[in-house]
Amino acid sequence: MRLSKYFLPTLKEFPKEAKEISHILLLKSGLIKPLMSGVYEYLPLGWRVIMNIQKIIREEMNRIGGQELLLPVLTNREIWDETKRWDDFGEEMFKFKDRNKRDICLAPTHEEVITDLARREIQSYRELPQLWYQIQTKFRDEPRPKGAVLRIRQFIMKDSYSLDRDFDGLAQSFDLHYNAYKRIFHRCGLDVIVVGASSGVMGGSESNEFMFLSESGEDTIVLCNRCDYAANLEVATTRLNPVQGESKEIEKVHTPVSGTVNAVSNLLGKPKELFIKSLLYIVEEKSVFVLMRGDHEVNEGKLASYLGFEFRAATPEEVKKLTGADIGYISPVGINNVDTYADSSLKVSTGMITGANKNEYHIKGVNIERDVKIKEYIDIITVKAGDPCPQCKSGTLKIKKAIELGHLFKLGTKYSKSMKCLFTDSDGIEKPIVMGSYGIGIERIMASVIDKFHDKDGIIWPVSIAPFFVHIIPIDLTNIKVRETSNQIYNTFVKEKFECLIDDRDERPGFKFKDAELIGIPIHIIVGERSLKEGVCEVKLRREEKKSKVSPEKVIAFVKELISKEEKRYEV
RNA sequence: CGGGGCGUAGCGCAGUCCGGUAGCGCGCUUGGUUCGGGACCAAGAAGUCGGAGGUUCAAAUCCUCUCGCCCCGACCA
């Protein structure tokens, strides 16, 4: 490709609103342009990268027996009503009416469409398993898009769906994806961490997320410093040892400070872990106490799995009405008609401090089993850095930011049951198909690669997804020898079907070097009068400083060798 | 949805407080010089000042409403 004819709007200046490095470089290097909030145009150079990522994904999906298809983006309301997801997705779906006033939505994902297809076409266990995938644009009306393509409202996803006759089959399909995903990310140059995660609106039993560690990430993951425990903060657990304070009997203490654990802890000179934090929630009009240690915060996502999705924190007025005290001075001690859930870490705790249900007073010496009627001990706290690992004996947990690149869901029969997607098994009994669903965010791979492979001058594409292999930089096109040599090299590459860019623009050298470094093609060939006098041109890897002097005749072979060496870095 | 910021030439911004009819840098066009790290000279084109309404002799500037974009939070397969 000749740069003089190529649409590559690189920027010298860019909006200061761009903060994440991937956002800055995507805009600066002319890979994408914004159209509206959370919607981007993918320009030729960026689209090449995306196509290369897709190519890797196709190869790996086909390798595990995936069959590519393409499902509609326009979908009718009825199928979403069958699984209640028309309402569950709510505002996140782009919804509208067609001219006949029928409800339509732009698909945010395709479980319903796949299940509908399968129930019409799959009748017998002989037709199972199936593994179908597509690379398709998805639409989600995110409340707040951000970081360029990290969270957008229209994005490209590889989504696959496995159909199996039983859960053993599902486990196999799941494993196939697990391994395919590892290969995909490795080939793209990314190291990923697999974490246990929440299934959210997708439902199902087990889910794994493939995470790329980055400060730009929106997800928070929890890792053990000793073993392989890794989980999304949404579901991460810990194993706190029960704590025992000194006092045995309940005793009221005057605490004339704001009722926060911090303030009271300072006042009394007692560590926060000896406090019981009492939160009041309203579930379907009923009050519910939720207790946890003073040194931890509640995890409302976990809470939802016990209380259901319809719950809210009680208002200050409701708190006062029930307990007679303000938030900060309350506890379930002495209040018997309210369901009380406690975090598992509170079990057998004694000598604890908590609110006295009277403003500016707390009580100490609380023995939770003796003094509070606990309906159930459950896991409801948000893990903190430094908490002990729930899996190994000696490890402690650390917390990192990450970008979610892929997600595997064991859906089980959630969709097949509600949509009656049944097959006849070999025993003659009609059973629901056992399903899995597996997604990869294509743009997020691109952003993550930039996040990992860049320097102060720009992007450094791994050769596996680079938009071109070679970038020829003729220093001075008015010099006939420079022009002829660079064109000759370029033509040979084209003939040999090597993706090659030549900067044949009438620009000065510095300008061309800057652009070349910005867009980050892996191999630069510099053709200038100075080196041609020595009978050579210069070949340089974008990721290295070192330049090699190679004669124009040998440059093709030299570069080919270099590319194949680079490719080895990303082979599986 | 809450909090904050911003919409002025293709891009990045100043001008708004204190009203007087729009400017800077980059880019673009033409001509010339230059050519190993985002060149220089000369000439030039280009703006409904996000939109609507109002106040005023006069509005980018003041008032009201509205649309959009970004950031923080809430939310998020």
PDB file of N, CA, C and O (backbone and C1' of nucleotides) in Angstrom, chain B residues 60-77:
ATOM      1  P     A B  60     -22.473  37.365  18.607  1.00  0.00           P
ATOM      2  O5'   A B  60     -21.676  36.067  19.075  1.00  0.00           O
ATOM      3  C5'   A B  60     -22.362  34.835  19.281  1.00  0.00           C
ATOM      4  C4'   A B  60     -21.621  33.982  20.266  1.00  0.00           C
ATOM      5  C3'   A B  60     -21.716  34.466  21.720  1.00  0.00           C
ATOM      6  O3'   A B  60     -22.842  33.942  22.358  1.00  0.00           O
ATOM      7  C1'   A B  60     -19.451  34.027  21.128  1.00  0.00           C
ATOM      8  P     U B  61     -23.649  34.775  23.415  1.00  0.00           P
ATOM      9  O5'   U B  61     -22.547  35.246  24.456  1.00  0.00           O
ATOM     10  C5'   U B  61     -21.920  34.308  25.333  1.00  0.00           C
ATOM     11  C4'   U B  61     -20.915  35.030  26.186  1.00  0.00           C
ATOM     12  C3'   U B  61     -21.533  36.053  27.131  1.00  0.00           C
ATOM     13  O3'   U B  61     -20.881  36.006  28.380  1.00  0.00           O
ATOM     14  C1'   U B  61     -19.959  37.097  25.695  1.00  0.00           C
ATOM     15  P     C B  62     -21.554  35.183  29.521  1.00  0.00           P
ATOM     16  O5'   C B  62     -22.837  36.065  29.886  1.00  0.00           O
ATOM     17  C5'   C B  62     -22.740  37.109  30.842  1.00  0.00           C
ATOM     18  C4'   C B  62     -24.123  37.669  31.111  1.00  0.00           C
ATOM     19  C3'   C B  62     -25.244  36.631  31.176  1.00  0.00           C
ATOM     20  O3'   C B  62     -25.323  36.028  32.451  1.00  0.00           O
ATOM     21  C1'   C B  62     -25.913  38.413  29.790  1.00  0.00           C
ATOM     22  P     C B  63     -25.839  34.538  32.599  1.00  0.00           P
ATOM     23  O5'   C B  63     -27.412  34.703  32.399  1.00  0.00           O
ATOM     24  C5'   C B  63     -28.213  35.420  33.340  1.00  0.00           C
ATOM     25  C4'   C B  63     -29.660  35.344  32.918  1.00  0.00           C
ATOM     26  C3'   C B  63     -30.164  33.939  32.608  1.00  0.00           C
ATOM     27  O3'   C B  63     -30.537  33.248  33.779  1.00  0.00           O
ATOM     28  C1'   C B  63     -30.812  35.405  30.875  1.00  0.00           C
ATOM     29  P     U B  64     -30.451  31.644  33.816  1.00  0.00           P
ATOM     30  O5'   U B  64     -31.699  31.229  32.915  1.00  0.00           O
ATOM     31  C5'   U B  64     -33.043  31.460  33.348  1.00  0.00           C
ATOM     32  C4'   U B  64     -34.004  30.990  32.293  1.00  0.00           C
ATOM     33  C3'   U B  64     -33.804  29.559  31.812  1.00  0.00           C
ATOM     34  O3'   U B  64     -34.383  28.608  32.696  1.00  0.00           O
ATOM     35  C1'   U B  64     -34.091  30.981  29.948  1.00  0.00           C
ATOM     36  P     C B  65     -33.683  27.156  32.820  1.00  0.00           P
ATOM     37  O5'   C B  65     -34.112  26.444  31.460  1.00  0.00           O
ATOM     38  C5'   C B  65     -35.484  26.152  31.203  1.00  0.00           C
ATOM     39  C4'   C B  65     -35.703  25.866  29.736  1.00  0.00           C
ATOM     40  C3'   C B  65     -34.979  24.651  29.177  1.00  0.00           C
ATOM     41  O3'   C B  65     -35.637  23.435  29.493  1.00  0.00           O
ATOM     42  C1'   C B  65     -34.733  26.463  27.680  1.00  0.00           C
ATOM     43  P     U B  66     -34.741  22.093  29.658  1.00  0.00           P
ATOM     44  O5'   U B  66     -34.212  21.857  28.180  1.00  0.00           O
ATOM     45  C5'   U B  66     -35.119  21.465  27.133  1.00  0.00           C
ATOM     46  C4'   U B  66     -34.409  21.481  25.804  1.00  0.00           C
ATOM     47  C3'   U B  66     -33.264  20.488  25.650  1.00  0.00           C
ATOM     48  O3'   U B  66     -33.716  19.186  25.335  1.00  0.00           O
ATOM     49  C1'   U B  66     -32.585  22.609  24.853  1.00  0.00           C
ATOM     50  P     C B  67     -32.862  17.940  25.815  1.00  0.00           P
ATOM     51  O5'   C B  67     -31.781  17.777  24.655  1.00  0.00           O
ATOM     52  C5'   C B  67     -32.195  17.589  23.311  1.00  0.00           C
ATOM     53  C4'   C B  67     -31.021  17.740  22.386  1.00  0.00           C
ATOM     54  C3'   C B  67     -29.792  16.921  22.735  1.00  0.00           C
ATOM     55  O3'   C B  67     -29.899  15.574  22.331  1.00  0.00           O
ATOM     56  C1'   C B  67     -29.132  19.114  22.235  1.00  0.00           C
ATOM     57  P     G B  68     -29.120  14.459  23.155  1.00  0.00           P
ATOM     58  O5'   G B  68     -27.590  14.747  22.820  1.00  0.00           O
ATOM     59  C5'   G B  68     -27.106  14.558  21.509  1.00  0.00           C
ATOM     60  C4'   G B  68     -25.728  15.127  21.373  1.00  0.00           C
ATOM     61  C3'   G B  68     -24.653  14.486  22.233  1.00  0.00           C
ATOM     62  O3'   G B  68     -24.205  13.265  21.698  1.00  0.00           O
ATOM     63  C1'   G B  68     -24.429  16.837  22.296  1.00  0.00           C
ATOM     64  P     C B  69     -23.636  12.134  22.653  1.00  0.00           P
ATOM     65  O5'   C B  69     -22.181  12.670  23.013  1.00  0.00           O
ATOM     66  C5'   C B  69     -21.193  12.760  22.010  1.00  0.00           C
ATOM     67  C4'   C B  69     -19.985  13.469  22.550  1.00  0.00           C
ATOM     68  C3'   C B  69     -19.383  12.881  23.821  1.00  0.00           C
ATOM     69  O3'   C B  69     -18.583  11.741  23.562  1.00  0.00           O
ATOM     70  C1'   C B  69     -19.543  15.212  24.052  1.00  0.00           C
ATOM     71  P     C B  70     -18.452  10.633  24.679  1.00  0.00           P
ATOM     72  O5'   C B  70     -17.412  11.289  25.694  1.00  0.00           O
ATOM     73  C5'   C B  70     -16.099  11.582  25.294  1.00  0.00           C
ATOM     74  C4'   C B  70     -15.396  12.364  26.373  1.00  0.00           C
ATOM     75  C3'   C B  70     -15.367  11.705  27.746  1.00  0.00           C
ATOM     76  O3'   C B  70     -14.346  10.740  27.844  1.00  0.00           O
ATOM     77  C1'   C B  70     -15.988  13.958  27.987  1.00  0.00           C
ATOM     78  P     C B  71     -14.487   9.550  28.875  1.00  0.00           P
ATOM     79  O5'   C B  71     -14.235  10.284  30.268  1.00  0.00           O
ATOM     80  C5'   C B  71     -12.954  10.780  30.598  1.00  0.00           C
ATOM     81  C4'   C B  71     -12.999  11.484  31.933  1.00  0.00           C
ATOM     82  C3'   C B  71     -13.550  10.672  33.094  1.00  0.00           C
ATOM     83  O3'   C B  71     -12.609   9.780  33.639  1.00  0.00           O
ATOM     84  C1'   C B  71     -14.514  12.808  33.117  1.00  0.00           C
ATOM     85  P     C B  72     -13.123   8.427  34.291  1.00  0.00           P
ATOM     86  O5'   C B  72     -13.731   8.906  35.679  1.00  0.00           O
ATOM     87  C5'   C B  72     -12.896   9.463  36.677  1.00  0.00           C
ATOM     88  C4'   C B  72     -13.710   9.836  37.888  1.00  0.00           C
ATOM     89  C3'   C B  72     -14.675   8.767  38.399  1.00  0.00           C
ATOM     90  O3'   C B  72     -14.046   7.768  39.164  1.00  0.00           O
ATOM     91  C1'   C B  72     -15.779  10.841  38.317  1.00  0.00           C
ATOM     92  P     G B  73     -14.628   6.302  39.144  1.00  0.00           P
ATOM     93  O5'   G B  73     -16.075   6.459  39.807  1.00  0.00           O
ATOM     94  C5'   G B  73     -16.195   6.606  41.213  1.00  0.00           C
ATOM     95  C4'   G B  73     -17.613   6.932  41.592  1.00  0.00           C
ATOM     96  C3'   G B  73     -18.663   5.839  41.378  1.00  0.00           C
ATOM     97  O3'   G B  73     -18.605   4.832  42.352  1.00  0.00           O
ATOM     98  C1'   G B  73     -19.530   7.925  40.706  1.00  0.00           C
ATOM     99  P     A B  74     -19.091   3.373  41.991  1.00  0.00           P
ATOM    100  O5'   A B  74     -20.650   3.569  41.756  1.00  0.00           O
ATOM    101  C5'   A B  74     -21.551   3.640  42.857  1.00  0.00           C
ATOM    102  C4'   A B  74     -22.970   3.750  42.359  1.00  0.00           C
ATOM    103  C3'   A B  74     -23.454   2.588  41.492  1.00  0.00           C
ATOM    104  O3'   A B  74     -23.944   1.508  42.274  1.00  0.00           O
ATOM    105  C1'   A B  74     -23.944   4.620  40.409  1.00  0.00           C
ATOM    106  P     C B  75     -23.601   0.029  41.862  1.00  0.00           P
ATOM    107  O5'   C B  75     -24.203  -0.077  40.402  1.00  0.00           O
ATOM    108  C5'   C B  75     -25.616  -0.149  40.189  1.00  0.00           C
ATOM    109  C4'   C B  75     -25.907  -0.124  38.707  1.00  0.00           C
ATOM    110  C3'   C B  75     -25.332  -1.291  37.904  1.00  0.00           C
ATOM    111  O3'   C B  75     -26.165  -2.435  37.949  1.00  0.00           O
ATOM    112  C1'   C B  75     -24.818   0.726  36.813  1.00  0.00           C
ATOM    113  P     C B  76     -25.490  -3.880  38.002  1.00  0.00           P
ATOM    114  O5'   C B  76     -24.787  -3.984  36.582  1.00  0.00           O
ATOM    115  C5'   C B  76     -25.569  -4.049  35.396  1.00  0.00           C
ATOM    116  C4'   C B  76     -24.664  -3.996  34.200  1.00  0.00           C
ATOM    117  C3'   C B  76     -23.634  -5.121  34.103  1.00  0.00           C
ATOM    118  O3'   C B  76     -24.190  -6.288  33.512  1.00  0.00           O
ATOM    119  C1'   C B  76     -22.591  -3.034  33.701  1.00  0.00           C
ATOM    120  P     A B  77     -23.854  -7.728  34.129  1.00  0.00           P
ATOM    121  O5'   A B  77     -23.740  -8.684  32.847  1.00  0.00           O
ATOM    122  C5'   A B  77     -24.913  -9.111  32.206  1.00  0.00           C
ATOM    123  C4'   A B  77     -24.552 -10.088  31.128  1.00  0.00           C
ATOM    124  C3'   A B  77     -23.457 -11.083  31.510  1.00  0.00           C
ATOM    125  O3'   A B  77     -23.730 -12.331  30.903  1.00  0.00           O
ATOM    126  C1'   A B  77     -22.819  -9.872  29.599  1.00  0.00           C
TER     127        A B  77
END
